[in-house]
mmCIF file of N, CA, C and O in Angstrom:
data_model
loop_
_atom_site.group_PDB
_atom_site.id
_atom_site.type_symbol
_atom_site.label_atom_id
_atom_site.label_comp_id
_atom_site.label_asym_id
_atom_site.label_seq_id
_atom_site.Cartn_x
_atom_site.Cartn_y
_atom_site.Cartn_z
ATOM 1 N N MET A 1 0.841 -1.139 0.033
ATOM 2 C CA MET A 1 0.047 0.063 -0.032
ATOM 3 C C MET A 1 0.901 1.277 0.038
ATOM 4 O O MET A 1 1.816 1.340 0.799
ATOM 5 N N ASN A 2 0.636 2.207 -0.956
ATOM 6 C CA ASN A 2 1.449 3.488 -0.938
ATOM 7 C C ASN A 2 0.791 4.530 -0.135
ATOM 8 O O ASN A 2 -0.328 4.465 0.328
ATOM 9 N N ALA A 3 1.572 5.673 -0.081
ATOM 10 C CA ALA A 3 1.005 6.854 0.709
ATOM 11 C C ALA A 3 -0.303 7.360 0.122
ATOM 12 O O ALA A 3 -1.183 7.609 1.122
ATOM 13 N N LEU A 4 -0.540 7.363 -1.064
ATOM 14 C CA LEU A 4 -1.896 7.813 -1.538
ATOM 15 C C LEU A 4 -2.987 6.954 -1.151
ATOM 16 O O LEU A 4 -4.043 7.309 -0.808
ATOM 17 N N ASP A 5 -2.667 5.652 -1.103
ATOM 18 C CA ASP A 5 -3.686 4.700 -0.569
ATOM 19 C C ASP A 5 -4.050 4.964 0.943
ATOM 20 O O ASP A 5 -5.289 4.926 1.247
ATOM 21 N N ASP A 6 -3.119 5.311 1.652
ATOM 22 C CA ASP A 6 -3.344 5.695 3.026
ATOM 23 C C ASP A 6 -4.254 6.912 3.142
ATOM 24 O O ASP A 6 -5.167 6.918 3.986
ATOM 25 N N LEU A 7 -4.113 7.871 2.185
ATOM 26 C CA LEU A 7 -4.894 9.063 2.200
ATOM 27 C C LEU A 7 -6.364 8.739 1.915
ATOM 28 O O LEU A 7 -7.288 9.443 2.285
ATOM 29 N N ARG A 8 -6.579 7.624 1.087
ATOM 30 C CA ARG A 8 -7.858 7.323 0.644
ATOM 31 C C ARG A 8 -8.725 6.914 1.826
ATOM 32 O O ARG A 8 -9.979 6.722 1.664
ATOM 33 N N GLN A 9 -8.181 6.597 2.877
ATOM 34 C CA GLN A 9 -8.943 6.114 4.144
ATOM 35 C C GLN A 9 -9.583 7.303 4.904
ATOM 36 O O GLN A 9 -10.410 7.176 5.635
ATOM 37 N N CYS A 10 -9.243 8.578 4.363
ATOM 38 C CA CYS A 10 -9.912 9.790 5.029
ATOM 39 C C CYS A 10 -11.267 9.849 4.466
ATOM 40 O O CYS A 10 -11.550 9.842 3.270
ATOM 41 N N PRO A 11 -12.288 10.121 5.295
ATOM 42 C CA PRO A 11 -13.621 10.262 5.012
ATOM 43 C C PRO A 11 -13.950 11.570 4.385
ATOM 44 O O PRO A 11 -14.998 11.901 3.664
ATOM 45 N N ASP A 12 -13.194 12.746 4.729
ATOM 46 C CA ASP A 12 -13.406 14.106 4.430
ATOM 47 C C ASP A 12 -12.191 14.970 4.437
ATOM 48 O O ASP A 12 -11.137 14.419 4.876
ATOM 49 N N VAL A 13 -12.362 16.267 4.015
ATOM 50 C CA VAL A 13 -11.238 17.121 3.880
ATOM 51 C C VAL A 13 -10.632 17.444 5.342
ATOM 52 O O VAL A 13 -9.495 17.572 5.477
ATOM 53 N N ALA A 14 -11.550 17.511 6.316
ATOM 54 C CA ALA A 14 -11.090 17.795 7.635
ATOM 55 C C ALA A 14 -10.175 16.760 8.114
ATOM 56 O O ALA A 14 -9.204 17.065 8.954
ATOM 57 N N THR A 15 -10.322 15.533 7.809
ATOM 58 C CA THR A 15 -9.293 14.522 8.211
ATOM 59 C C THR A 15 -8.105 14.303 7.166
ATOM 60 O O THR A 15 -7.062 13.885 7.603
ATOM 61 N N LEU A 16 -8.386 14.726 5.942
ATOM 62 C CA LEU A 16 -7.402 14.622 4.867
ATOM 63 C C LEU A 16 -6.237 15.585 5.163
ATOM 64 O O LEU A 16 -5.048 15.218 5.143
ATOM 65 N N LYS A 17 -6.504 16.858 5.537
ATOM 66 C CA LYS A 17 -5.574 17.839 5.787
ATOM 67 C C LYS A 17 -4.473 17.426 6.817
ATOM 68 O O LYS A 17 -3.240 17.423 6.562
ATOM 69 N N PRO A 18 -4.892 16.954 8.031
ATOM 70 C CA PRO A 18 -3.898 16.547 8.984
ATOM 71 C C PRO A 18 -3.098 15.280 8.530
ATOM 72 O O PRO A 18 -1.884 15.158 8.676
ATOM 73 N N ALA A 19 -3.806 14.435 7.686
ATOM 74 C CA ALA A 19 -3.069 13.165 7.172
ATOM 75 C C ALA A 19 -2.010 13.700 6.193
ATOM 76 O O ALA A 19 -0.868 13.063 6.088
ATOM 77 N N LEU A 20 -2.328 14.769 5.353
ATOM 78 C CA LEU A 20 -1.316 15.274 4.398
ATOM 79 C C LEU A 20 -0.163 15.911 5.162
ATOM 80 O O LEU A 20 1.018 15.730 4.810
ATOM 81 N N GLN A 21 -0.362 16.656 6.247
ATOM 82 C CA GLN A 21 0.639 17.133 7.041
ATOM 83 C C GLN A 21 1.471 16.165 7.670
ATOM 84 O O GLN A 21 2.805 16.232 7.529
ATOM 85 N N LYS A 22 1.025 15.164 8.178
ATOM 86 C CA LYS A 22 1.748 13.989 8.602
ATOM 87 C C LYS A 22 2.602 13.399 7.567
ATOM 88 O O LYS A 22 3.763 13.135 7.749
ATOM 89 N N LEU A 23 2.087 13.149 6.386
ATOM 90 C CA LEU A 23 2.794 12.435 5.251
ATOM 91 C C LEU A 23 3.965 13.367 4.791
ATOM 92 O O LEU A 23 4.999 12.843 4.553
ATOM 93 N N CYS A 24 3.721 14.618 4.835
ATOM 94 C CA CYS A 24 4.675 15.520 4.230
ATOM 95 C C CYS A 24 5.762 15.770 5.147
ATOM 96 O O CYS A 24 6.805 16.367 4.765
ATOM 97 N N GLU A 25 5.544 15.667 6.458
ATOM 98 C CA GLU A 25 6.528 16.118 7.443
ATOM 99 C C GLU A 25 7.932 15.496 7.275
ATOM 100 O O GLU A 25 8.924 16.011 7.484
ATOM 101 N N LYS A 26 7.915 14.260 6.750
ATOM 102 C CA LYS A 26 9.340 13.683 6.488
ATOM 103 C C LYS A 26 9.992 14.297 5.293
ATOM 104 O O LYS A 26 11.180 14.093 5.149
ATOM 105 N N PHE A 27 9.335 15.116 4.412
ATOM 106 C CA PHE A 27 9.884 15.758 3.318
ATOM 107 C C PHE A 27 10.104 17.140 3.540
ATOM 108 O O PHE A 27 10.978 17.789 2.916
ATOM 109 N N GLY A 28 9.366 17.830 4.331
ATOM 110 C CA GLY A 28 9.540 19.192 4.646
ATOM 111 C C GLY A 28 8.154 19.835 5.159
ATOM 112 O O GLY A 28 7.170 19.120 5.165
ATOM 113 N N LYS A 29 8.248 21.069 5.415
ATOM 114 C CA LYS A 29 7.148 21.751 5.949
ATOM 115 C C LYS A 29 6.233 22.253 4.721
ATOM 116 O O LYS A 29 6.693 22.698 3.721
ATOM 117 N N ILE A 30 4.897 22.043 4.846
ATOM 118 C CA ILE A 30 4.009 22.501 3.886
ATOM 119 C C ILE A 30 3.930 24.000 3.972
ATOM 120 O O ILE A 30 3.549 24.665 4.953
ATOM 121 N N ALA A 31 4.165 24.714 2.841
ATOM 122 C CA ALA A 31 4.214 26.082 2.718
ATOM 123 C C ALA A 31 2.722 26.594 2.370
ATOM 124 O O ALA A 31 2.308 27.718 2.648
ATOM 125 N N ARG A 32 2.102 25.737 1.450
ATOM 126 C CA ARG A 32 0.768 26.098 1.034
ATOM 127 C C ARG A 32 0.083 24.781 0.822
ATOM 128 O O ARG A 32 0.554 23.852 0.184
ATOM 129 N N LEU A 33 -1.325 24.704 1.162
ATOM 130 C CA LEU A 33 -2.171 23.576 0.929
ATOM 131 C C LEU A 33 -3.423 24.077 0.650
ATOM 132 O O LEU A 33 -4.089 24.795 1.442
ATOM 133 N N ASP A 34 -3.943 23.687 -0.544
ATOM 134 C CA ASP A 34 -5.402 23.963 -0.945
ATOM 135 C C ASP A 34 -5.947 22.713 -1.475
ATOM 136 O O ASP A 34 -5.373 21.831 -2.136
ATOM 137 N N VAL A 35 -7.121 22.408 -0.827
ATOM 138 C CA VAL A 35 -7.881 21.145 -1.234
ATOM 139 C C VAL A 35 -9.327 21.467 -1.660
ATOM 140 O O VAL A 35 -9.988 22.145 -0.990
ATOM 141 N N LEU A 36 -9.541 21.039 -2.937
ATOM 142 C CA LEU A 36 -10.895 21.314 -3.491
ATOM 143 C C LEU A 36 -11.574 19.947 -3.597
ATOM 144 O O LEU A 36 -10.932 18.947 -3.707
ATOM 145 N N THR A 37 -12.902 19.920 -3.434
ATOM 146 C CA THR A 37 -13.613 18.691 -3.551
ATOM 147 C C THR A 37 -14.432 18.737 -4.787
ATOM 148 O O THR A 37 -14.901 19.748 -5.297
ATOM 149 N N ALA A 38 -14.736 17.540 -5.219
ATOM 150 C CA ALA A 38 -15.534 17.241 -6.471
ATOM 151 C C ALA A 38 -16.162 15.876 -6.450
ATOM 152 O O ALA A 38 -15.672 15.158 -5.699
ATOM 153 N N MET A 39 -17.154 15.798 -7.193
ATOM 154 C CA MET A 39 -17.906 14.475 -7.301
ATOM 155 C C MET A 39 -17.634 14.019 -8.749
ATOM 156 O O MET A 39 -17.745 14.758 -9.730
ATOM 157 N N HIS A 40 -17.032 12.751 -8.930
ATOM 158 C CA HIS A 40 -16.909 12.109 -10.114
ATOM 159 C C HIS A 40 -17.470 10.743 -10.291
ATOM 160 O O HIS A 40 -17.088 9.978 -9.538
ATOM 161 N N ASP A 41 -18.418 10.534 -11.047
ATOM 162 C CA ASP A 41 -18.972 9.195 -11.170
ATOM 163 C C ASP A 41 -19.528 8.621 -9.841
ATOM 164 O O ASP A 41 -19.256 7.444 -9.480
ATOM 165 N N GLY A 42 -19.974 9.571 -8.915
ATOM 166 C CA GLY A 42 -20.580 9.183 -7.657
ATOM 167 C C GLY A 42 -19.483 9.056 -6.611
ATOM 168 O O GLY A 42 -19.846 8.630 -5.395
ATOM 169 N N THR A 43 -18.263 9.292 -6.960
ATOM 170 C CA THR A 43 -17.153 9.171 -5.830
ATOM 171 C C THR A 43 -16.710 10.636 -5.547
ATOM 172 O O THR A 43 -16.424 11.431 -6.348
ATOM 173 N N LYS A 44 -16.598 10.867 -4.269
ATOM 174 C CA LYS A 44 -16.123 12.102 -3.669
ATOM 175 C C LYS A 44 -14.634 12.111 -3.868
ATOM 176 O O LYS A 44 -13.925 11.257 -3.387
ATOM 177 N N GLN A 45 -14.164 13.317 -4.441
ATOM 178 C CA GLN A 45 -12.776 13.453 -4.684
ATOM 179 C C GLN A 45 -12.110 14.627 -4.090
ATOM 180 O O GLN A 45 -12.829 15.616 -4.028
ATOM 181 N N ALA A 46 -10.893 14.515 -3.610
ATOM 182 C CA ALA A 46 -10.284 15.732 -3.106
ATOM 183 C C ALA A 46 -9.098 16.070 -4.069
ATOM 184 O O ALA A 46 -8.207 15.140 -4.383
ATOM 185 N N ILE A 47 -9.086 17.238 -4.605
ATOM 186 C CA ILE A 47 -8.001 17.533 -5.498
ATOM 187 C C ILE A 47 -7.093 18.459 -4.689
ATOM 188 O O ILE A 47 -7.385 19.562 -4.244
ATOM 189 N N CYS A 48 -5.917 18.028 -4.452
ATOM 190 C CA CYS A 48 -4.926 18.619 -3.631
ATOM 191 C C CYS A 48 -3.818 19.355 -4.257
ATOM 192 O O CYS A 48 -3.177 18.821 -5.268
ATOM 193 N N PHE A 49 -3.599 20.540 -3.859
ATOM 194 C CA PHE A 49 -2.589 21.401 -4.481
ATOM 195 C C PHE A 49 -1.602 21.811 -3.341
ATOM 196 O O PHE A 49 -2.131 22.389 -2.360
ATOM 197 N N LEU A 50 -0.453 21.508 -3.481
ATOM 198 C CA LEU A 50 0.601 21.945 -2.371
ATOM 199 C C LEU A 50 1.909 22.256 -2.740
ATOM 200 O O LEU A 50 2.388 21.970 -3.856
ATOM 201 N N ARG A 51 2.470 23.047 -1.836
ATOM 202 C CA ARG A 51 3.849 23.515 -2.073
ATOM 203 C C ARG A 51 4.498 23.192 -0.623
ATOM 204 O O ARG A 51 3.995 23.353 0.424
ATOM 205 N N LEU A 52 5.850 22.720 -0.788
ATOM 206 C CA LEU A 52 6.589 22.543 0.438
ATOM 207 C C LEU A 52 7.644 23.838 0.513
ATOM 208 O O LEU A 52 7.671 24.617 -0.380
ATOM 209 N N ASP A 53 8.417 23.782 1.606
ATOM 210 C CA ASP A 53 9.282 24.977 1.804
ATOM 211 C C ASP A 53 10.568 24.893 1.039
ATOM 212 O O ASP A 53 11.315 25.970 0.971
ATOM 213 N N ALA A 54 10.840 23.823 0.248
ATOM 214 C CA ALA A 54 12.034 23.899 -0.517
ATOM 215 C C ALA A 54 11.862 23.076 -1.772
ATOM 216 O O ALA A 54 11.156 21.951 -1.770
ATOM 217 N N PRO A 55 12.207 23.567 -3.079
ATOM 218 C CA PRO A 55 12.050 22.777 -4.211
ATOM 219 C C PRO A 55 12.618 21.325 -4.221
ATOM 220 O O PRO A 55 12.032 20.427 -4.794
ATOM 221 N N ASP A 56 13.732 21.072 -3.649
ATOM 222 C CA ASP A 56 14.278 19.795 -3.612
ATOM 223 C C ASP A 56 13.423 18.749 -2.716
ATOM 224 O O ASP A 56 13.366 17.579 -3.139
ATOM 225 N N LYS A 57 12.730 19.284 -1.858
ATOM 226 C CA LYS A 57 12.018 18.448 -1.031
ATOM 227 C C LYS A 57 10.640 18.100 -1.733
ATOM 228 O O LYS A 57 10.144 17.107 -1.520
ATOM 229 N N GLU A 58 10.200 19.116 -2.632
ATOM 230 C CA GLU A 58 9.042 18.816 -3.461
ATOM 231 C C GLU A 58 9.350 17.725 -4.474
ATOM 232 O O GLU A 58 8.532 16.920 -4.706
ATOM 233 N N VAL A 59 10.529 17.665 -4.980
ATOM 234 C CA VAL A 59 10.935 16.627 -5.950
ATOM 235 C C VAL A 59 10.985 15.319 -5.249
ATOM 236 O O VAL A 59 10.354 14.328 -5.806
ATOM 237 N N ALA A 60 11.420 15.206 -4.027
ATOM 238 C CA ALA A 60 11.472 13.937 -3.241
ATOM 239 C C ALA A 60 9.984 13.484 -2.984
ATOM 240 O O ALA A 60 9.655 12.350 -3.158
ATOM 241 N N LEU A 61 9.110 14.399 -2.587
ATOM 242 C CA LEU A 61 7.745 14.133 -2.351
ATOM 243 C C LEU A 61 7.075 13.610 -3.510
ATOM 244 O O LEU A 61 6.354 12.630 -3.656
ATOM 245 N N MET A 62 7.232 14.190 -4.685
ATOM 246 C CA MET A 62 6.592 13.857 -6.032
ATOM 247 C C MET A 62 7.061 12.472 -6.407
ATOM 248 O O MET A 62 6.317 11.645 -6.827
ATOM 249 N N LYS A 63 8.339 12.246 -6.218
ATOM 250 C CA LYS A 63 8.854 10.821 -6.605
ATOM 251 C C LYS A 63 8.274 9.800 -5.646
ATOM 252 O O LYS A 63 7.869 8.611 -5.996
ATOM 253 N N ALA A 64 8.095 10.044 -4.337
ATOM 254 C CA ALA A 64 7.551 9.098 -3.347
ATOM 255 C C ALA A 64 6.070 8.840 -3.627
ATOM 256 O O ALA A 64 5.543 7.628 -3.516
ATOM 257 N N LEU A 65 5.255 9.966 -4.076
ATOM 258 C CA LEU A 65 3.852 9.791 -4.359
ATOM 259 C C LEU A 65 3.570 9.317 -5.815
ATOM 260 O O LEU A 65 2.416 8.951 -6.005
ATOM 261 N N GLY A 66 4.586 9.538 -6.690
ATOM 262 C CA GLY A 66 4.347 9.252 -8.147
ATOM 263 C C GLY A 66 3.307 10.306 -8.654
ATOM 264 O O GLY A 66 2.455 9.885 -9.412
ATOM 265 N N VAL A 67 3.417 11.613 -8.301
ATOM 266 C CA VAL A 67 2.602 12.656 -8.774
ATOM 267 C C VAL A 67 3.441 13.745 -9.482
ATOM 268 O O VAL A 67 4.671 13.701 -9.404
ATOM 269 N N GLY A 68 2.710 14.678 -10.055
ATOM 270 C CA GLY A 68 3.489 15.790 -10.770
ATOM 271 C C GLY A 68 3.064 17.249 -10.277
ATOM 272 O O GLY A 68 2.433 17.331 -9.369
ATOM 273 N N ARG A 69 3.355 18.103 -11.293
ATOM 274 C CA ARG A 69 3.035 19.475 -11.107
ATOM 275 C C ARG A 69 1.917 19.969 -12.018
ATOM 276 O O ARG A 69 1.870 19.397 -13.127
ATOM 277 N N PHE A 70 1.221 20.974 -11.624
ATOM 278 C CA PHE A 70 0.364 21.694 -12.457
ATOM 279 C C PHE A 70 0.401 23.131 -11.939
ATOM 280 O O PHE A 70 0.243 23.533 -10.783
ATOM 281 N N GLY A 71 0.812 24.034 -12.899
ATOM 282 C CA GLY A 71 0.881 25.473 -12.572
ATOM 283 C C GLY A 71 1.939 25.695 -11.441
ATOM 284 O O GLY A 71 1.751 26.691 -10.646
ATOM 285 N N GLY A 72 2.892 24.925 -11.319
ATOM 286 C CA GLY A 72 3.983 25.225 -10.279
ATOM 287 C C GLY A 72 3.661 24.438 -8.985
ATOM 288 O O GLY A 72 4.589 24.314 -8.126
ATOM 289 N N GLU A 73 2.490 23.977 -8.878
ATOM 290 C CA GLU A 73 2.193 23.284 -7.592
ATOM 291 C C GLU A 73 2.127 21.749 -7.816
ATOM 292 O O GLU A 73 1.784 21.225 -8.873
ATOM 293 N N ILE A 74 2.448 20.995 -6.646
ATOM 294 C CA ILE A 74 2.297 19.662 -6.782
ATOM 295 C C ILE A 74 0.709 19.336 -6.648
ATOM 296 O O ILE A 74 0.058 20.024 -5.860
ATOM 297 N N VAL A 75 0.302 18.538 -7.568
ATOM 298 C CA VAL A 75 -1.236 18.262 -7.571
ATOM 299 C C VAL A 75 -1.484 16.797 -7.704
ATOM 300 O O VAL A 75 -0.662 16.083 -8.435
ATOM 301 N N PHE A 76 -2.527 16.288 -6.883
ATOM 302 C CA PHE A 76 -2.897 14.946 -7.087
ATOM 303 C C PHE A 76 -4.304 14.774 -6.587
ATOM 304 O O PHE A 76 -4.894 15.702 -5.919
ATOM 305 N N VAL A 77 -5.046 13.738 -6.936
ATOM 306 C CA VAL A 77 -6.444 13.611 -6.498
ATOM 307 C C VAL A 77 -6.520 12.275 -5.714
ATOM 308 O O VAL A 77 -5.970 11.275 -5.994
ATOM 309 N N VAL A 78 -7.277 12.450 -4.613
ATOM 310 C CA VAL A 78 -7.556 11.499 -3.739
ATOM 311 C C VAL A 78 -9.077 11.038 -3.690
ATOM 312 O O VAL A 78 -9.824 12.085 -3.543
ATOM 313 N N ASN A 79 -9.365 9.862 -3.922
ATOM 314 C CA ASN A 79 -10.779 9.404 -3.816
ATOM 315 C C ASN A 79 -11.026 9.325 -2.318
ATOM 316 O O ASN A 79 -10.323 8.621 -1.656
ATOM 317 N N LEU A 80 -12.030 9.941 -1.789
ATOM 318 C CA LEU A 80 -12.401 9.880 -0.305
ATOM 319 C C LEU A 80 -13.395 8.803 -0.143
ATOM 320 O O LEU A 80 -14.290 8.628 -0.844
ATOM 321 N N ASP A 81 -13.272 8.037 0.983
ATOM 322 C CA ASP A 81 -14.166 7.065 1.426
ATOM 323 C C ASP A 81 -15.497 7.623 1.836
ATOM 324 O O ASP A 81 -15.504 8.676 2.388
#
């Protein structure tokens, strides 16, 4: 099970944000975090945009999660339970 799978255990944004903080703390401090929600085919999704305090830490996080950037921010989608 990878880190994104662990985040999928969160039922809502209120529990997702602290889980993201915990996940990211081994890579660096979150400088910015925005989470948008959407429904897709009956599944609630969280679209996460984040920045860490240093670019090299962001690269390490992206490699660990297998995610990329959009508009300069790390972005990924989490299906919420």
